[in-house]
PDB file of C-alpha atoms in Angstrom:
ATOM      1  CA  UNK A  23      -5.712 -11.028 -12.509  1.00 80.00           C
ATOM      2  CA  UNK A  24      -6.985 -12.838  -9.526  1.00 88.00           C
ATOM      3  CA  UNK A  25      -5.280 -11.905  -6.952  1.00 93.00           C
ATOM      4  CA  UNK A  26      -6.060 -14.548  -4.410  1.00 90.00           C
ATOM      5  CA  UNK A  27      -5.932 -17.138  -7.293  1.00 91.00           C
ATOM      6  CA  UNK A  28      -2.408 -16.179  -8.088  1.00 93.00           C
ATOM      7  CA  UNK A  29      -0.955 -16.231  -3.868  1.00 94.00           C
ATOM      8  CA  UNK A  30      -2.218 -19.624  -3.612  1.00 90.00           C
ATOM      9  CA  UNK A  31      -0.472 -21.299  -6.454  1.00 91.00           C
ATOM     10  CA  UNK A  32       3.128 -18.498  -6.763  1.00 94.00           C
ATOM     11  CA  UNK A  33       5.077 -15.309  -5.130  1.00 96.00           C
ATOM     12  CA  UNK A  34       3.474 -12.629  -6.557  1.00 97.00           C
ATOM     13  CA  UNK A  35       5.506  -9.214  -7.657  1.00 98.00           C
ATOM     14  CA  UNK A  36       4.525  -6.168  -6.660  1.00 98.00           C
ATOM     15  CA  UNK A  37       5.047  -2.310  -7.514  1.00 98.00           C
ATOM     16  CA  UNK A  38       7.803   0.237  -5.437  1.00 98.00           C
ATOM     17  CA  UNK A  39       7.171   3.504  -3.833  1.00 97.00           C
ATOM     18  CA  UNK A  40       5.347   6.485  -5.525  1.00 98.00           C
ATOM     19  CA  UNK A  41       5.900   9.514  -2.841  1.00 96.00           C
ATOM     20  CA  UNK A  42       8.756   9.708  -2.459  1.00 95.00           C
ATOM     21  CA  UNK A  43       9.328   9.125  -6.395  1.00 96.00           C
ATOM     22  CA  UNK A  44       7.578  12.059  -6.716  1.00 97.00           C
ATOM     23  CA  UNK A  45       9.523  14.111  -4.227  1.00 94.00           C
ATOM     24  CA  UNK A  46      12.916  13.341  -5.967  1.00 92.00           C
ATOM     25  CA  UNK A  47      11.362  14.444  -8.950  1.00 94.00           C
ATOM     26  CA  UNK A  48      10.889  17.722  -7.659  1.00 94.00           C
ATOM     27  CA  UNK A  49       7.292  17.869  -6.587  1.00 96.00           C
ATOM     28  CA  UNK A  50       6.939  19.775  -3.625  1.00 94.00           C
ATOM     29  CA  UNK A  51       6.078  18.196  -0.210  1.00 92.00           C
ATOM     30  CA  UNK A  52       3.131  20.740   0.583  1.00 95.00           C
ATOM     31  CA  UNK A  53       0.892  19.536  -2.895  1.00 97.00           C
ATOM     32  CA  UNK A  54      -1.032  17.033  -2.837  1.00 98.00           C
ATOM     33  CA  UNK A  55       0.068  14.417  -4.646  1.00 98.00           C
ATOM     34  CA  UNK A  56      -3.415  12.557  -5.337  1.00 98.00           C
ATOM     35  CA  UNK A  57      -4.576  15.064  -7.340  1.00 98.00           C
ATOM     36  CA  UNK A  58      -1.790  14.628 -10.227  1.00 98.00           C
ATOM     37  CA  UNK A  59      -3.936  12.003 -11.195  1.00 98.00           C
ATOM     38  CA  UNK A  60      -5.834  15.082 -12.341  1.00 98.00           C
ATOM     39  CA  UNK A  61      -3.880  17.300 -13.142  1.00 98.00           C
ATOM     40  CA  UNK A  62      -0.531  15.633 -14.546  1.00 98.00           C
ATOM     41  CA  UNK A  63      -1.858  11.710 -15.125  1.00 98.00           C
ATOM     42  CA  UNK A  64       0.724  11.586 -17.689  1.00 98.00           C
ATOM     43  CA  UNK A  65       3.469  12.186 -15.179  1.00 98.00           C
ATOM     44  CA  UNK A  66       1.627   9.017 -12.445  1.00 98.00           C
ATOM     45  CA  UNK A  67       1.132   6.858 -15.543  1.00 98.00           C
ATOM     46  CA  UNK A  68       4.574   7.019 -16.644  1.00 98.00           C
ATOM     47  CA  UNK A  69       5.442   5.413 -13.141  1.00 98.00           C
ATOM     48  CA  UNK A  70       3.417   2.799 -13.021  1.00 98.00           C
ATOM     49  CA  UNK A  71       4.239   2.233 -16.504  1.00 98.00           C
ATOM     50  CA  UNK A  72       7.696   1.799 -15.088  1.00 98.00           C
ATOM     51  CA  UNK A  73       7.321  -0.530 -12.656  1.00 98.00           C
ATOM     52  CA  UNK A  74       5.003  -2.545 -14.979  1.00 98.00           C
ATOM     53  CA  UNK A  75       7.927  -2.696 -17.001  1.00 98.00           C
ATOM     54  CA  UNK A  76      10.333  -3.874 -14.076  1.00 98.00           C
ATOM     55  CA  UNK A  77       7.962  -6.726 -13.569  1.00 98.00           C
ATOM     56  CA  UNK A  78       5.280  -5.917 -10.979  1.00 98.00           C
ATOM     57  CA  UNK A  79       2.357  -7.999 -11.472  1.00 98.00           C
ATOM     58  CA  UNK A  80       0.589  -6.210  -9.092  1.00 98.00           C
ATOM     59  CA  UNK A  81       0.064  -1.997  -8.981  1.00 98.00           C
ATOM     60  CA  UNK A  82      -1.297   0.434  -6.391  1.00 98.00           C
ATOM     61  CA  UNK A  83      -3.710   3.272  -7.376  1.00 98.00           C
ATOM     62  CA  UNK A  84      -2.028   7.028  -6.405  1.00 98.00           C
ATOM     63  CA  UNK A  85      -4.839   7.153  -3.480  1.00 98.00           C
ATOM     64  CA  UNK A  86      -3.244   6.504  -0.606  1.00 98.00           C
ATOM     65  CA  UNK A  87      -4.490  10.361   1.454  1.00 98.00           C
ATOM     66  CA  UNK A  88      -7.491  10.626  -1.151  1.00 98.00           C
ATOM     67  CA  UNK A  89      -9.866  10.372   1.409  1.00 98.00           C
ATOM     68  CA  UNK A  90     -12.175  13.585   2.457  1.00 98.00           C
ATOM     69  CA  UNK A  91     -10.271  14.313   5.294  1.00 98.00           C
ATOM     70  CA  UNK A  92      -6.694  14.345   3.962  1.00 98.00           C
ATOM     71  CA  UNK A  93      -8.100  16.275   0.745  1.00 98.00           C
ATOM     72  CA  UNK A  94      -9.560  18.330   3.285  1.00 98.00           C
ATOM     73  CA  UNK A  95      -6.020  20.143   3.939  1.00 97.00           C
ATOM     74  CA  UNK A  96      -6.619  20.857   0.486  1.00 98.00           C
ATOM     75  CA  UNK A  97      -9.685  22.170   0.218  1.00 98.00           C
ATOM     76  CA  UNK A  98     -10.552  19.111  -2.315  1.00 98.00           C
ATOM     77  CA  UNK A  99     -12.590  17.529   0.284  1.00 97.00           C
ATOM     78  CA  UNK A 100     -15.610  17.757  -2.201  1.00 98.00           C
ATOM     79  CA  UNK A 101     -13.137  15.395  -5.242  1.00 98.00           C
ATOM     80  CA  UNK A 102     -12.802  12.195  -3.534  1.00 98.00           C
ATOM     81  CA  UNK A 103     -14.855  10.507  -6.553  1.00 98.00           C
ATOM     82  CA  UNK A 104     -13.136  12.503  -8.746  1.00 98.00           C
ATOM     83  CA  UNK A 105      -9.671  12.182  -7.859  1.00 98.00           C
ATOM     84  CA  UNK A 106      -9.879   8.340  -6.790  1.00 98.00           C
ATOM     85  CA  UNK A 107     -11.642   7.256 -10.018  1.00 98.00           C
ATOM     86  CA  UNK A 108      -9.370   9.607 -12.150  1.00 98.00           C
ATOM     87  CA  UNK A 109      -6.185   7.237 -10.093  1.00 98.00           C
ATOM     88  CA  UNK A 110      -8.048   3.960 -11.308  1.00 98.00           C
ATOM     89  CA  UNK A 111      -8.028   5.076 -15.215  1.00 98.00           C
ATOM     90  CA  UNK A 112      -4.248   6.241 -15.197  1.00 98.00           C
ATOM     91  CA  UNK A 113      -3.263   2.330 -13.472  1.00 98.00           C
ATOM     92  CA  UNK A 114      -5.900   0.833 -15.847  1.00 98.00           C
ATOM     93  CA  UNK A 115      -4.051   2.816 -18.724  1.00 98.00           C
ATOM     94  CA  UNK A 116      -0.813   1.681 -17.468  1.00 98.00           C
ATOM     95  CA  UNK A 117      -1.840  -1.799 -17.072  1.00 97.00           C
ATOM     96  CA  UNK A 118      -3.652  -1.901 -20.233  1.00 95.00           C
ATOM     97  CA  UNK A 119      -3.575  -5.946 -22.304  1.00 91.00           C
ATOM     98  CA  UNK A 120      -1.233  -6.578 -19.296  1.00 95.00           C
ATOM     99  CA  UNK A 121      -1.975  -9.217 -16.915  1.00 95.00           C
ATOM    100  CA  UNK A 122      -2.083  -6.951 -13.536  1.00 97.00           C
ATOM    101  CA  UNK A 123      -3.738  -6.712 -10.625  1.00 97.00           C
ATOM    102  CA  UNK A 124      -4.977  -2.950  -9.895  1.00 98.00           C
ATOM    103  CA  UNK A 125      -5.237  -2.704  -6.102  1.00 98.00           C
ATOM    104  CA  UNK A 126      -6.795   0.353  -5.050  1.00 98.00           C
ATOM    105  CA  UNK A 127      -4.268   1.723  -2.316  1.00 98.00           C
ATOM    106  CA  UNK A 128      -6.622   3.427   0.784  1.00 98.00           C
ATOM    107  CA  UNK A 129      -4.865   4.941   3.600  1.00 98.00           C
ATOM    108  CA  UNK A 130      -5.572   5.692   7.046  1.00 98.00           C
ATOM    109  CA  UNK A 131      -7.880   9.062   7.814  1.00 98.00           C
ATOM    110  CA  UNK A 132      -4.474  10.671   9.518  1.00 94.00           C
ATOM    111  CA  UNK A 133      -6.536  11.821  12.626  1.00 95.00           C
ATOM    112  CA  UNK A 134      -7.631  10.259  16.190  1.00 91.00           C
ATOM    113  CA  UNK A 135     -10.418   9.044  17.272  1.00 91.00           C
ATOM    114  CA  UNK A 136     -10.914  11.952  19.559  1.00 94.00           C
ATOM    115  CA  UNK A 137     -10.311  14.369  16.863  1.00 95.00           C
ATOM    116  CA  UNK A 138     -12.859  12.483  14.240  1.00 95.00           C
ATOM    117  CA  UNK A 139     -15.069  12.837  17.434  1.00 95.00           C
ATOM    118  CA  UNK A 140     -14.504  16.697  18.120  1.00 96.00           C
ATOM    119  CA  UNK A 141     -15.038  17.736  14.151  1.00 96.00           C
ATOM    120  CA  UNK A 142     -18.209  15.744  13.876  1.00 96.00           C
ATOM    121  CA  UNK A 143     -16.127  13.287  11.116  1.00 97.00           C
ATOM    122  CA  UNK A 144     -18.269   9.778  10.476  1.00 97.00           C
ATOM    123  CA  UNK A 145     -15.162   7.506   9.802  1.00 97.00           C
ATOM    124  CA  UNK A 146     -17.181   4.957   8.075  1.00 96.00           C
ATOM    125  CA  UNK A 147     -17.990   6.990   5.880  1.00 97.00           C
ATOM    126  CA  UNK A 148     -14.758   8.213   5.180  1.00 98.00           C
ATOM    127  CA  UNK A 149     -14.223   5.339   4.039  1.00 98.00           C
ATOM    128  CA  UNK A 150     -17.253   4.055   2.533  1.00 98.00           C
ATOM    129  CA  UNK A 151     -16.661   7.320   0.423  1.00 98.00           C
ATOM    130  CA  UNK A 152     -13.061   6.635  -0.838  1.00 98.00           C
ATOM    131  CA  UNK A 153     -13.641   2.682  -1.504  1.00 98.00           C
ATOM    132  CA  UNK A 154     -16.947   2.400  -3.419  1.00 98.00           C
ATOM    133  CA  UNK A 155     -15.602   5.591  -5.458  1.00 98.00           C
ATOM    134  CA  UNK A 156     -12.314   2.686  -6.325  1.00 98.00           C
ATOM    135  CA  UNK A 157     -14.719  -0.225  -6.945  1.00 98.00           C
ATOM    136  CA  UNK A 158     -17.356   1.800  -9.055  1.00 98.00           C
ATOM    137  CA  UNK A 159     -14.259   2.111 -10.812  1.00 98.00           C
ATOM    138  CA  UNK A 160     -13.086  -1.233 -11.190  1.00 97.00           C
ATOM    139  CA  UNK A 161      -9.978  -1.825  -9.048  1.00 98.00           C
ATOM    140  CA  UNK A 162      -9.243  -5.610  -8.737  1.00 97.00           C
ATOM    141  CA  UNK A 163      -8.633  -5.374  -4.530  1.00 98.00           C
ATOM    142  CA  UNK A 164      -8.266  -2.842  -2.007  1.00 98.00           C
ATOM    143  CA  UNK A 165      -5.192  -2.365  -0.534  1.00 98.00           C
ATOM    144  CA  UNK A 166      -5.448  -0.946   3.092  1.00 98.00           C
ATOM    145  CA  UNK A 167      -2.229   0.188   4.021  1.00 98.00           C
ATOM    146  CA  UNK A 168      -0.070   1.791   6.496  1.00 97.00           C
ATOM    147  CA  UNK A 169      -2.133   1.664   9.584  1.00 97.00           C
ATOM    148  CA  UNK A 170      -1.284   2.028  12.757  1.00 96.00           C
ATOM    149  CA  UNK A 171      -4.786   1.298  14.616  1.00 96.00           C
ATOM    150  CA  UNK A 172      -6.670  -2.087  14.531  1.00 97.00           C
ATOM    151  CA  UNK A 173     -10.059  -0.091  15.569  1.00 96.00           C
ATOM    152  CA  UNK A 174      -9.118   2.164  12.137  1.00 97.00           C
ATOM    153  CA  UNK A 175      -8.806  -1.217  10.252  1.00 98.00           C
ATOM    154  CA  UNK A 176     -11.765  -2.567  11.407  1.00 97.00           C
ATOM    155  CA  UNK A 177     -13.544   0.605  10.388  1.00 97.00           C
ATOM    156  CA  UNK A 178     -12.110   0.268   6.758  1.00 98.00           C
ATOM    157  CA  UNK A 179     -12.897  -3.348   6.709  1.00 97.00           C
ATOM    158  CA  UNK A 180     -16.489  -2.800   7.868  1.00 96.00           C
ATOM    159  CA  UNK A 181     -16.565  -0.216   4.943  1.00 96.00           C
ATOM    160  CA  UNK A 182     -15.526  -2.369   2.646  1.00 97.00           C
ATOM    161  CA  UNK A 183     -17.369  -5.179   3.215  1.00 96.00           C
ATOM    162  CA  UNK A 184     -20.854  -2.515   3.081  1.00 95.00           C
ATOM    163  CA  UNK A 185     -19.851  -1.742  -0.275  1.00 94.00           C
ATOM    164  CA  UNK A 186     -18.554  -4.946  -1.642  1.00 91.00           C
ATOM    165  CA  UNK A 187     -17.112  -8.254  -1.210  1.00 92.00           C
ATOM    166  CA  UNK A 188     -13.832  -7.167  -3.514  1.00 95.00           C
ATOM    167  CA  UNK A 189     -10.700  -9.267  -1.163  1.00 95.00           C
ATOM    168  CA  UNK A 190      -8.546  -6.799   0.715  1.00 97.00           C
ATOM    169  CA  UNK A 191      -5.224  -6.252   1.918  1.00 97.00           C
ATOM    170  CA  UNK A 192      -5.148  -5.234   5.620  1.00 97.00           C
ATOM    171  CA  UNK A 193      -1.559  -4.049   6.015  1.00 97.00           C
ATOM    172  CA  UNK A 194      -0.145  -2.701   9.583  1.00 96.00           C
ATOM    173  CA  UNK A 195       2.924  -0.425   9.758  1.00 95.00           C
ATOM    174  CA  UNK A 196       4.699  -1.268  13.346  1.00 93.00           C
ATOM    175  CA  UNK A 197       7.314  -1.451  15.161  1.00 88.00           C
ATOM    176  CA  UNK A 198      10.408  -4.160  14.766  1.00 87.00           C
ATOM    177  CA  UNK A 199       8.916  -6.115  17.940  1.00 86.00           C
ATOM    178  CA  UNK A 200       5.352  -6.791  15.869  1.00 90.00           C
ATOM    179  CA  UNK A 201       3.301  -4.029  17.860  1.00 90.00           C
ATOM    180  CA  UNK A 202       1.265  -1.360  16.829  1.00 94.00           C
ATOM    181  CA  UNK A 203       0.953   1.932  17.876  1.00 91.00           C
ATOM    182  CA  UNK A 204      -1.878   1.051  19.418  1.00 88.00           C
ATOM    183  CA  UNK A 205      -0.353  -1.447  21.484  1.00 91.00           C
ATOM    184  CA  UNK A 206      -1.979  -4.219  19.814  1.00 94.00           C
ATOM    185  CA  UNK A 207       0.562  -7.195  18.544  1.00 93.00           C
ATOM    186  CA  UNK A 208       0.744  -7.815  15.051  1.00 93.00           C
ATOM    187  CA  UNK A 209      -0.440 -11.189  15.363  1.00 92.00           C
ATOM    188  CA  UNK A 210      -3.426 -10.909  17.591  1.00 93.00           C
ATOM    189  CA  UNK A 211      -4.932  -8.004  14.892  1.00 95.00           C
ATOM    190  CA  UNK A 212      -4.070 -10.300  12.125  1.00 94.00           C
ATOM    191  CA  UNK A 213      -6.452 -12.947  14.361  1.00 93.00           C
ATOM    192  CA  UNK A 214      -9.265 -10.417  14.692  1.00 95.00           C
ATOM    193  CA  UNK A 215      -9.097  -9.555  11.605  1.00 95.00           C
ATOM    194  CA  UNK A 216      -9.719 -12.980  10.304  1.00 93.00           C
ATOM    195  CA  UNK A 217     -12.671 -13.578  12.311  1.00 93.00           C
ATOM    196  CA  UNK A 218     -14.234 -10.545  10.584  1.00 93.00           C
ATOM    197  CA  UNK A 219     -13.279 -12.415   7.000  1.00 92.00           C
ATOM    198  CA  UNK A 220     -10.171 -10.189   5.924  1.00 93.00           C
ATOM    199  CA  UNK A 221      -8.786 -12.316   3.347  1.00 89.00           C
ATOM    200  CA  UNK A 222      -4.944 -10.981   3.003  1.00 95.00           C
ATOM    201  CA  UNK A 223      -2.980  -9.734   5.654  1.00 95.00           C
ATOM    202  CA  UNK A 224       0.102  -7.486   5.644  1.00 95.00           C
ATOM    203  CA  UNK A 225       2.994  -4.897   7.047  1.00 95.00           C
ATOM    204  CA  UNK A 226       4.476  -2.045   5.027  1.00 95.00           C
ATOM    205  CA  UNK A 227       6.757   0.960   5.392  1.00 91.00           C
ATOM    206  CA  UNK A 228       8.439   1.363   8.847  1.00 82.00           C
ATOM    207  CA  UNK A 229      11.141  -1.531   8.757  1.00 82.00           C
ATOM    208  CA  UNK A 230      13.744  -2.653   5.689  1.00 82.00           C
ATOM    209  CA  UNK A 231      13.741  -5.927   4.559  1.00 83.00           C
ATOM    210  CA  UNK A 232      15.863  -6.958   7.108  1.00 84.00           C
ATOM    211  CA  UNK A 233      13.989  -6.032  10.003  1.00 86.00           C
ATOM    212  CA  UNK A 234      11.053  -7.243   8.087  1.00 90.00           C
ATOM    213  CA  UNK A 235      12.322 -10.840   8.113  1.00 86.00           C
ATOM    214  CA  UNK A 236      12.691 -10.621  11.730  1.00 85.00           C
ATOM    215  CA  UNK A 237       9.556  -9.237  12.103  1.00 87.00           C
ATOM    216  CA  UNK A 238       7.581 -12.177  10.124  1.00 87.00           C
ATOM    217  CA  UNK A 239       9.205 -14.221  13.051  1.00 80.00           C
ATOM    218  CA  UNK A 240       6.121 -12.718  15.433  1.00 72.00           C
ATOM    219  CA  UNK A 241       4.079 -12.736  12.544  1.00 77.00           C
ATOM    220  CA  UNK A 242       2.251 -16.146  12.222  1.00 64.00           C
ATOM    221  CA  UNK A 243      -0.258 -15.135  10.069  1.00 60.00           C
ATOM    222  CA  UNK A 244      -3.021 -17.578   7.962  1.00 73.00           C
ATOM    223  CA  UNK A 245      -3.965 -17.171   4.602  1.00 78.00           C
ATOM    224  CA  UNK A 246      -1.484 -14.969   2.144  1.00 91.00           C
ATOM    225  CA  UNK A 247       0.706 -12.217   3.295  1.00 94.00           C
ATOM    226  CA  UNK A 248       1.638  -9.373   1.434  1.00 97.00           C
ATOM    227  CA  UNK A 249       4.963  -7.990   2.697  1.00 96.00           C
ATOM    228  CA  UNK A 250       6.078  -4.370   1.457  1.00 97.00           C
ATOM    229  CA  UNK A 251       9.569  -3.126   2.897  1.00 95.00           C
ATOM    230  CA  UNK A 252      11.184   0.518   2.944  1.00 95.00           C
ATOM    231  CA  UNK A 253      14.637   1.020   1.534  1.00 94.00           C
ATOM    232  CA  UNK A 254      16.062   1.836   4.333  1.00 88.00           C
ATOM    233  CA  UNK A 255      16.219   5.432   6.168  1.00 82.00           C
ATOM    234  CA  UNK A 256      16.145   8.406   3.896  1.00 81.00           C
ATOM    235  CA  UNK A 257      18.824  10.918   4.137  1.00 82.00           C
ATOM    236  CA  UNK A 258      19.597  14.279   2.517  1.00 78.00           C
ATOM    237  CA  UNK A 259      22.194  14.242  -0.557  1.00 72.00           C
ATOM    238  CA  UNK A 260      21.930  17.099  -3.131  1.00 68.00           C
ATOM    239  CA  UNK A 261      18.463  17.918  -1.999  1.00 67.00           C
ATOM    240  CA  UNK A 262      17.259  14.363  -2.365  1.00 73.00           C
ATOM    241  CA  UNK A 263      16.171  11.887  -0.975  1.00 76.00           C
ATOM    242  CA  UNK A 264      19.126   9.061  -0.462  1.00 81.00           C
ATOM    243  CA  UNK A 265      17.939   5.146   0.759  1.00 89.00           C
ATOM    244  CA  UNK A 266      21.247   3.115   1.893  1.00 89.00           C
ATOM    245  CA  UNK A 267      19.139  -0.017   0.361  1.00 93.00           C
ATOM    246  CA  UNK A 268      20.448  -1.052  -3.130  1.00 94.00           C
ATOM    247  CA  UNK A 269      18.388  -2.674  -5.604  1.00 96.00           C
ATOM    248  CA  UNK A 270      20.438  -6.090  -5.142  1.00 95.00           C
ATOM    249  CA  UNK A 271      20.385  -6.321  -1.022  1.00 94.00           C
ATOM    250  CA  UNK A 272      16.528  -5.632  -0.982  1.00 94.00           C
ATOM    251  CA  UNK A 273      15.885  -8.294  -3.809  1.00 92.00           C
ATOM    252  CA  UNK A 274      18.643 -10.490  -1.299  1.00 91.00           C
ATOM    253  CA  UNK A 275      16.718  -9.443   1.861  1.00 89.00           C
ATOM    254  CA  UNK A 276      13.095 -10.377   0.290  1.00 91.00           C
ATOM    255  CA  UNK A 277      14.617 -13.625  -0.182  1.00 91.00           C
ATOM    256  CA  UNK A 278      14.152 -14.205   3.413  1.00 90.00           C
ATOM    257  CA  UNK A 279      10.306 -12.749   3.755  1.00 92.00           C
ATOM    258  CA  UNK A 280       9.271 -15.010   0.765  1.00 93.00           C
ATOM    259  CA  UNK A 281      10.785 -17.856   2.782  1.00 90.00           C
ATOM    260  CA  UNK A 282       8.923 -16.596   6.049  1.00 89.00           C
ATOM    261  CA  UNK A 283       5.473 -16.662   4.007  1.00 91.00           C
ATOM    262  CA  UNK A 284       5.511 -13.951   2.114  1.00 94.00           C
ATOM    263  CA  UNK A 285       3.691 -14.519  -1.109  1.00 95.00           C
ATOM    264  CA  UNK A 286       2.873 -10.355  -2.426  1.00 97.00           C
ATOM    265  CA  UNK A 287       6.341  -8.710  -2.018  1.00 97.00           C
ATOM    266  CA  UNK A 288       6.819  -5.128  -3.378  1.00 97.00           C
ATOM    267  CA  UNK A 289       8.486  -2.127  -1.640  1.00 97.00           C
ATOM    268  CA  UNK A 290       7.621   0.950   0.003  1.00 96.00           C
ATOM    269  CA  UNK A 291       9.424   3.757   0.751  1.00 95.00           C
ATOM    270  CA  UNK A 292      12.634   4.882  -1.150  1.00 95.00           C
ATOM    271  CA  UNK A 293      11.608   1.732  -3.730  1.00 97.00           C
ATOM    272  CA  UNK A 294      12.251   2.598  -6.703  1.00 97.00           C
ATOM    273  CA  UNK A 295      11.394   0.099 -10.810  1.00 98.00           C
ATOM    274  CA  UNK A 296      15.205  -0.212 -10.279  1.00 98.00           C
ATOM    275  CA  UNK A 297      14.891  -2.268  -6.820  1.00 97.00           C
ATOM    276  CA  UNK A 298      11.365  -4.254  -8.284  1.00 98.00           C
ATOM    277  CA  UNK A 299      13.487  -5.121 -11.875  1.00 98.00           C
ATOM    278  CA  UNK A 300      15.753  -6.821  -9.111  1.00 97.00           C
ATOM    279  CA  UNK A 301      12.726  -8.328  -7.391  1.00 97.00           C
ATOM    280  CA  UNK A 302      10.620  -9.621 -10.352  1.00 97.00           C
ATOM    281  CA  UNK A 303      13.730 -11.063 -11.678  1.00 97.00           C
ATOM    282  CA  UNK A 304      14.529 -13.174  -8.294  1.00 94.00           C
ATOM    283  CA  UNK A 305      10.783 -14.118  -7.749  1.00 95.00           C
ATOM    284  CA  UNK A 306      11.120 -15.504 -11.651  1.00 91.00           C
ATOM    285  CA  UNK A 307      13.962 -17.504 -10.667  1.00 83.00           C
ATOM    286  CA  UNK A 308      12.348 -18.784  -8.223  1.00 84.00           C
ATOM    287  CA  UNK A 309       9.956 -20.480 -10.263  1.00 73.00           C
ATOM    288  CA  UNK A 310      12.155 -22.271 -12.543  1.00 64.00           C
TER     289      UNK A 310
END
């Protein structure tokens, strides 16, 4: 699938959580959870399988922290090929004679700039590392996601575009008001961003699909926007993990982001098939 293709001419459908689907089923918070691709891939294809089969046209690779210096809590700094390329073939299983987009999910590095400076870490090629190890392996986009920083997207995005000219997703997590952590607002990174040829802009986790609607409001973004709610807040019930945001109110609530601009809608955390079966089946609707 072409991703870009596809936003210009239709709301496209995108996957649900995968941490936290993880958690409930009982792996522990302390492994790392980008190495099942390794050492369980049956157990990560089975959920993308899943949400393949509630509809998502569009699938993240299990890479999110596979970078050297979240591995490096590990001690797998040394398997960022290995792990991200071993991520691509379980989605790529998953996906397989299915018409979906593999986008190769890269997170931020999880440190600041001071402490990348005080360990000697090049940043660059952090990422440089992480996202020509996806695209050697064929993902159709790469999906930056979660960041808080628009220095730590640029440095992504200037790692990308080294490697290759696959599009990206540049999407922010931030507060209700449209700021980031940094202080920057939403919609002057999304503006920088675009000068430096980012072709898909985006917020994720953070806010439910409520407060994402409102958020869109400071938005203002041009070109497609890929909008990727939580669930809610998680609370503790029977040692899970509990979202207050059922399947039908965040299918109701996206209603409102696709209407905002929204054309990639999927869900972050607390997301389960169950809430993108709900999705897929609204966004088909919406086409008749």
């Amino acid at each position: 699938m072409d991703l870009l293709d596809e936003l210009e001419t239709r709301v496209v459908c995108g996957d649900g959580a995968m941490g936290t689907l993880l958690l409930n089923a009982g792996v522990p918070i302390e492994r790392c959870f980008e190495e099942l691709c390794v050492s369980e891939p049956g157990r990560i294809q089975k959920i993308h399988e899943d949400y393949i089969a509630a509809g998502a046209q569009a699938i993240e690779t299990n890479t999110f922290g596979a970078n050297a210096v979240r591995l490096g809590r590990f001690g797998m700094e040394n398997r960022v090929r290995e792990i991200n390329q071993a991520a691509v073939a379980v989605a790529k299983s998953a996906a397989e004679n299915k018409d979906v987009c593999i986008a190769g999910s890269v997170g931020p590095l999880g440190i600041t700039i001071e402490e990348a400076a005080a360990r000697g870490i090049d940043r660059v090629l952090c990422f440089r590392e992480q996202i020509t190890a996806l695209l050697d392996a064929g993902v159709d986009v790469i999906f930056c996601e979660t960041f808080t920083d628009l220095e730590e997207m640029e440095i992504a995005l200037r790692a990308k575009n080294v490697v290759g000219d696959t599009p990206e997703i540049c999407s922010f997590a931030c507060t209700p008001d449209g700021r980031l952590r940094c202080g920057t607002k939403l919609v002057d990174a999304f503006a920088r961003l675009r000068e430096k040829g980012a072709k898909i802009f985006g917020v994720n986790c953070m806010n439910d699909p409520r407060e994402m609607a409102a958020l869109l409001q400071h938005v203002g973004a041009e070109g497609p926007l890929a909008v990727y709610p939580t669930a809610g807040n998680p609370r503790r019930k029977n040692g899970r993990l509990a979202y207050d945001v059922t399947p039908e109110s965040f299918a109701k609530f996206s209603l409102a982001l696709i209407a905002k601009g929204a054309r990639l809608v999927g869900g972050c955390c607390g997301t389960t098939p169950a809430h993108i079966a709900v999705l897929a089946t609204m966004i088909q609707d919406l086409e008749r």
